[in-house]
Amino acid sequence: MKRSELVQRLARRFPSLRPTDAQYAVNLICDAMARVLRDGNRIEVRGFGSFAVNYRAARLNRNPRTGERVEVPPKYVPHFKTGKELRELLVEQSRNGEPAPARLPEAPLSPP
């Protein structure tokens, strides 16, 4: 799902929420998450998963087109780990012989 699709879904689900307000809310959440990760902290959304930053050391790699060896500098990369509930949902679905869907069933969003 793209950010714009999330904004559209929020605006449709909550008619009192104008699309510009939905856009503001999504941007606010995404910016807050990026700030937390940039500061080196972890984000956990119970039942869904957690976001963290992993360090990758410098290494030698190969350019797949030319075969030339290339030095890749060290860097920090975002990492997502699924939560227990989401993982169990996906495992159960695969046990039932159902192919993995392009989209999971939509969980209802209820107002607070």
PDB file of C-alpha atoms in Angstrom:
ATOM      1  CA  MET A   1       0.000   0.000   0.000  1.00  0.00           C
ATOM      2  CA  LYS A   2       1.269   3.418  -0.905  1.00  0.00           C
ATOM      3  CA  ARG A   3       1.026   6.437   1.338  1.00  0.00           C
ATOM      4  CA  SER A   4      -1.566   8.012  -0.957  1.00  0.00           C
ATOM      5  CA  GLU A   5      -3.723   4.850  -0.761  1.00  0.00           C
ATOM      6  CA  LEU A   6      -3.576   4.964   3.036  1.00  0.00           C
ATOM      7  CA  VAL A   7      -4.708   8.587   2.995  1.00  0.00           C
ATOM      8  CA  GLN A   8      -7.613   7.722   0.674  1.00  0.00           C
ATOM      9  CA  ARG A   9      -8.698   4.778   2.852  1.00  0.00           C
ATOM     10  CA  LEU A  10      -8.628   6.875   6.007  1.00  0.00           C
ATOM     11  CA  ALA A  11     -10.663   9.620   4.358  1.00  0.00           C
ATOM     12  CA  ARG A  12     -13.235   7.068   3.106  1.00  0.00           C
ATOM     13  CA  ARG A  13     -13.469   5.258   6.456  1.00  0.00           C
ATOM     14  CA  PHE A  14     -13.927   8.453   8.426  1.00  0.00           C
ATOM     15  CA  PRO A  15     -16.205  10.808   6.452  1.00  0.00           C
ATOM     16  CA  SER A  16     -15.718  13.572   9.018  1.00  0.00           C
ATOM     17  CA  LEU A  17     -11.969  13.520   8.240  1.00  0.00           C
ATOM     18  CA  ARG A  18     -11.102  15.706   5.270  1.00  0.00           C
ATOM     19  CA  PRO A  19      -8.521  14.274   2.835  1.00  0.00           C
ATOM     20  CA  THR A  20      -6.099  17.082   3.735  1.00  0.00           C
ATOM     21  CA  ASP A  21      -6.418  16.166   7.430  1.00  0.00           C
ATOM     22  CA  ALA A  22      -5.877  12.464   6.616  1.00  0.00           C
ATOM     23  CA  GLN A  23      -2.766  13.449   4.635  1.00  0.00           C
ATOM     24  CA  TYR A  24      -1.523  15.520   7.579  1.00  0.00           C
ATOM     25  CA  ALA A  25      -2.081  12.623  10.022  1.00  0.00           C
ATOM     26  CA  VAL A  26      -0.264  10.094   7.825  1.00  0.00           C
ATOM     27  CA  ASN A  27       2.644  12.504   7.281  1.00  0.00           C
ATOM     28  CA  LEU A  28       2.818  13.219  11.010  1.00  0.00           C
ATOM     29  CA  ILE A  29       3.008   9.506  11.889  1.00  0.00           C
ATOM     30  CA  CYS A  30       5.550   8.675   9.158  1.00  0.00           C
ATOM     31  CA  ASP A  31       7.740  11.639  10.100  1.00  0.00           C
ATOM     32  CA  ALA A  32       7.619  10.657  13.778  1.00  0.00           C
ATOM     33  CA  MET A  33       8.600   7.075  12.918  1.00  0.00           C
ATOM     34  CA  ALA A  34      11.485   8.268  10.738  1.00  0.00           C
ATOM     35  CA  ARG A  35      12.702  10.573  13.531  1.00  0.00           C
ATOM     36  CA  VAL A  36      12.630   7.751  16.099  1.00  0.00           C
ATOM     37  CA  LEU A  37      14.575   5.411  13.789  1.00  0.00           C
ATOM     38  CA  ARG A  38      17.040   8.164  12.862  1.00  0.00           C
ATOM     39  CA  ASP A  39      17.747   8.614  16.581  1.00  0.00           C
ATOM     40  CA  GLY A  40      18.605   4.910  16.784  1.00  0.00           C
ATOM     41  CA  ASN A  41      15.511   3.854  18.723  1.00  0.00           C
ATOM     42  CA  ARG A  42      13.066   1.024  18.063  1.00  0.00           C
ATOM     43  CA  ILE A  43       9.338   1.184  17.243  1.00  0.00           C
ATOM     44  CA  GLU A  44       6.948  -1.581  18.282  1.00  0.00           C
ATOM     45  CA  VAL A  45       3.338  -1.902  17.146  1.00  0.00           C
ATOM     46  CA  ARG A  46       1.870  -4.780  19.153  1.00  0.00           C
ATOM     47  CA  GLY A  47       0.411  -7.533  17.005  1.00  0.00           C
ATOM     48  CA  PHE A  48       1.833  -6.006  13.830  1.00  0.00           C
ATOM     49  CA  GLY A  49       5.606  -5.824  14.185  1.00  0.00           C
ATOM     50  CA  SER A  50       8.608  -3.764  15.093  1.00  0.00           C
ATOM     51  CA  PHE A  51      10.922  -1.433  13.225  1.00  0.00           C
ATOM     52  CA  ALA A  52      14.582  -1.059  14.104  1.00  0.00           C
ATOM     53  CA  VAL A  53      17.837   0.089  12.549  1.00  0.00           C
ATOM     54  CA  ASN A  54      20.574  -2.448  11.802  1.00  0.00           C
ATOM     55  CA  TYR A  55      24.226  -1.637  11.166  1.00  0.00           C
ATOM     56  CA  ARG A  56      25.879  -3.147   8.094  1.00  0.00           C
ATOM     57  CA  ALA A  57      29.646  -3.153   8.136  1.00  0.00           C
ATOM     58  CA  ALA A  58      31.727  -2.223   5.104  1.00  0.00           C
ATOM     59  CA  ARG A  59      32.190  -5.102   2.699  1.00  0.00           C
ATOM     60  CA  LEU A  60      33.395  -6.050  -0.745  1.00  0.00           C
ATOM     61  CA  ASN A  61      30.729  -6.913  -3.280  1.00  0.00           C
ATOM     62  CA  ARG A  62      30.500  -7.448  -7.020  1.00  0.00           C
ATOM     63  CA  ASN A  63      28.787  -5.363  -9.645  1.00  0.00           C
ATOM     64  CA  PRO A  64      26.430  -7.926 -11.241  1.00  0.00           C
ATOM     65  CA  ARG A  65      26.689  -6.335 -14.665  1.00  0.00           C
ATOM     66  CA  THR A  66      30.482  -6.072 -14.946  1.00  0.00           C
ATOM     67  CA  GLY A  67      31.691  -8.506 -12.281  1.00  0.00           C
ATOM     68  CA  GLU A  68      33.964  -5.751 -10.957  1.00  0.00           C
ATOM     69  CA  ARG A  69      34.624  -5.788  -7.206  1.00  0.00           C
ATOM     70  CA  VAL A  70      33.104  -2.798  -5.445  1.00  0.00           C
ATOM     71  CA  GLU A  71      33.606  -1.626  -1.876  1.00  0.00           C
ATOM     72  CA  VAL A  72      30.293  -0.969  -0.130  1.00  0.00           C
ATOM     73  CA  PRO A  73      30.613   1.553   2.708  1.00  0.00           C
ATOM     74  CA  PRO A  74      29.187   0.885   6.176  1.00  0.00           C
ATOM     75  CA  LYS A  75      25.612   2.030   6.681  1.00  0.00           C
ATOM     76  CA  TYR A  76      22.524   1.813   8.834  1.00  0.00           C
ATOM     77  CA  VAL A  77      19.457   0.200   7.269  1.00  0.00           C
ATOM     78  CA  PRO A  78      15.854  -0.049   8.493  1.00  0.00           C
ATOM     79  CA  HIS A  79      14.629  -3.503   9.493  1.00  0.00           C
ATOM     80  CA  PHE A  80      11.078  -4.775  10.046  1.00  0.00           C
ATOM     81  CA  LYS A  81      10.203  -7.861  12.068  1.00  0.00           C
ATOM     82  CA  THR A  82       6.626  -9.142  11.991  1.00  0.00           C
ATOM     83  CA  GLY A  83       4.708  -9.403  15.239  1.00  0.00           C
ATOM     84  CA  LYS A  84       3.440 -12.677  16.616  1.00  0.00           C
ATOM     85  CA  GLU A  85      -0.229 -12.124  15.684  1.00  0.00           C
ATOM     86  CA  LEU A  86       0.509 -11.144  12.081  1.00  0.00           C
ATOM     87  CA  ARG A  87       3.004 -13.989  11.679  1.00  0.00           C
ATOM     88  CA  GLU A  88       0.492 -16.532  13.041  1.00  0.00           C
ATOM     89  CA  LEU A  89      -2.208 -15.207  10.701  1.00  0.00           C
ATOM     90  CA  LEU A  90       0.064 -15.706   7.698  1.00  0.00           C
ATOM     91  CA  VAL A  91       1.239 -19.158   8.849  1.00  0.00           C
ATOM     92  CA  GLU A  92      -2.342 -20.320   9.461  1.00  0.00           C
ATOM     93  CA  GLN A  93      -3.350 -19.094   6.036  1.00  0.00           C
ATOM     94  CA  SER A  94      -0.552 -21.069   4.390  1.00  0.00           C
ATOM     95  CA  ARG A  95      -1.440 -24.209   6.388  1.00  0.00           C
ATOM     96  CA  ASN A  96      -4.969 -24.054   5.006  1.00  0.00           C
ATOM     97  CA  GLY A  97      -3.489 -24.367   1.534  1.00  0.00           C
ATOM     98  CA  GLU A  98      -4.463 -20.858   0.603  1.00  0.00           C
ATOM     99  CA  PRO A  99      -1.946 -19.006  -1.523  1.00  0.00           C
ATOM    100  CA  ALA A 100      -0.524 -15.873   0.036  1.00  0.00           C
ATOM    101  CA  PRO A 101      -2.845 -13.064  -1.037  1.00  0.00           C
ATOM    102  CA  ALA A 102      -1.632  -9.932  -2.704  1.00  0.00           C
ATOM    103  CA  ARG A 103      -3.571  -8.200   0.082  1.00  0.00           C
ATOM    104  CA  LEU A 104      -4.548  -9.363   3.540  1.00  0.00           C
ATOM    105  CA  PRO A 105      -8.183  -9.087   4.615  1.00  0.00           C
ATOM    106  CA  GLU A 106      -8.851  -5.567   5.737  1.00  0.00           C
ATOM    107  CA  ALA A 107      -9.198  -5.167   9.474  1.00  0.00           C
ATOM    108  CA  PRO A 108     -11.879  -2.682  10.440  1.00  0.00           C
ATOM    109  CA  LEU A 109     -10.643   0.636  11.731  1.00  0.00           C
ATOM    110  CA  SER A 110     -12.716   1.699  14.663  1.00  0.00           C
ATOM    111  CA  PRO A 111     -12.715   5.238  16.005  1.00  0.00           C
ATOM    112  CA  PRO A 112     -11.103   5.678  19.420  1.00  0.00           C
TER     113      PRO A 112
END
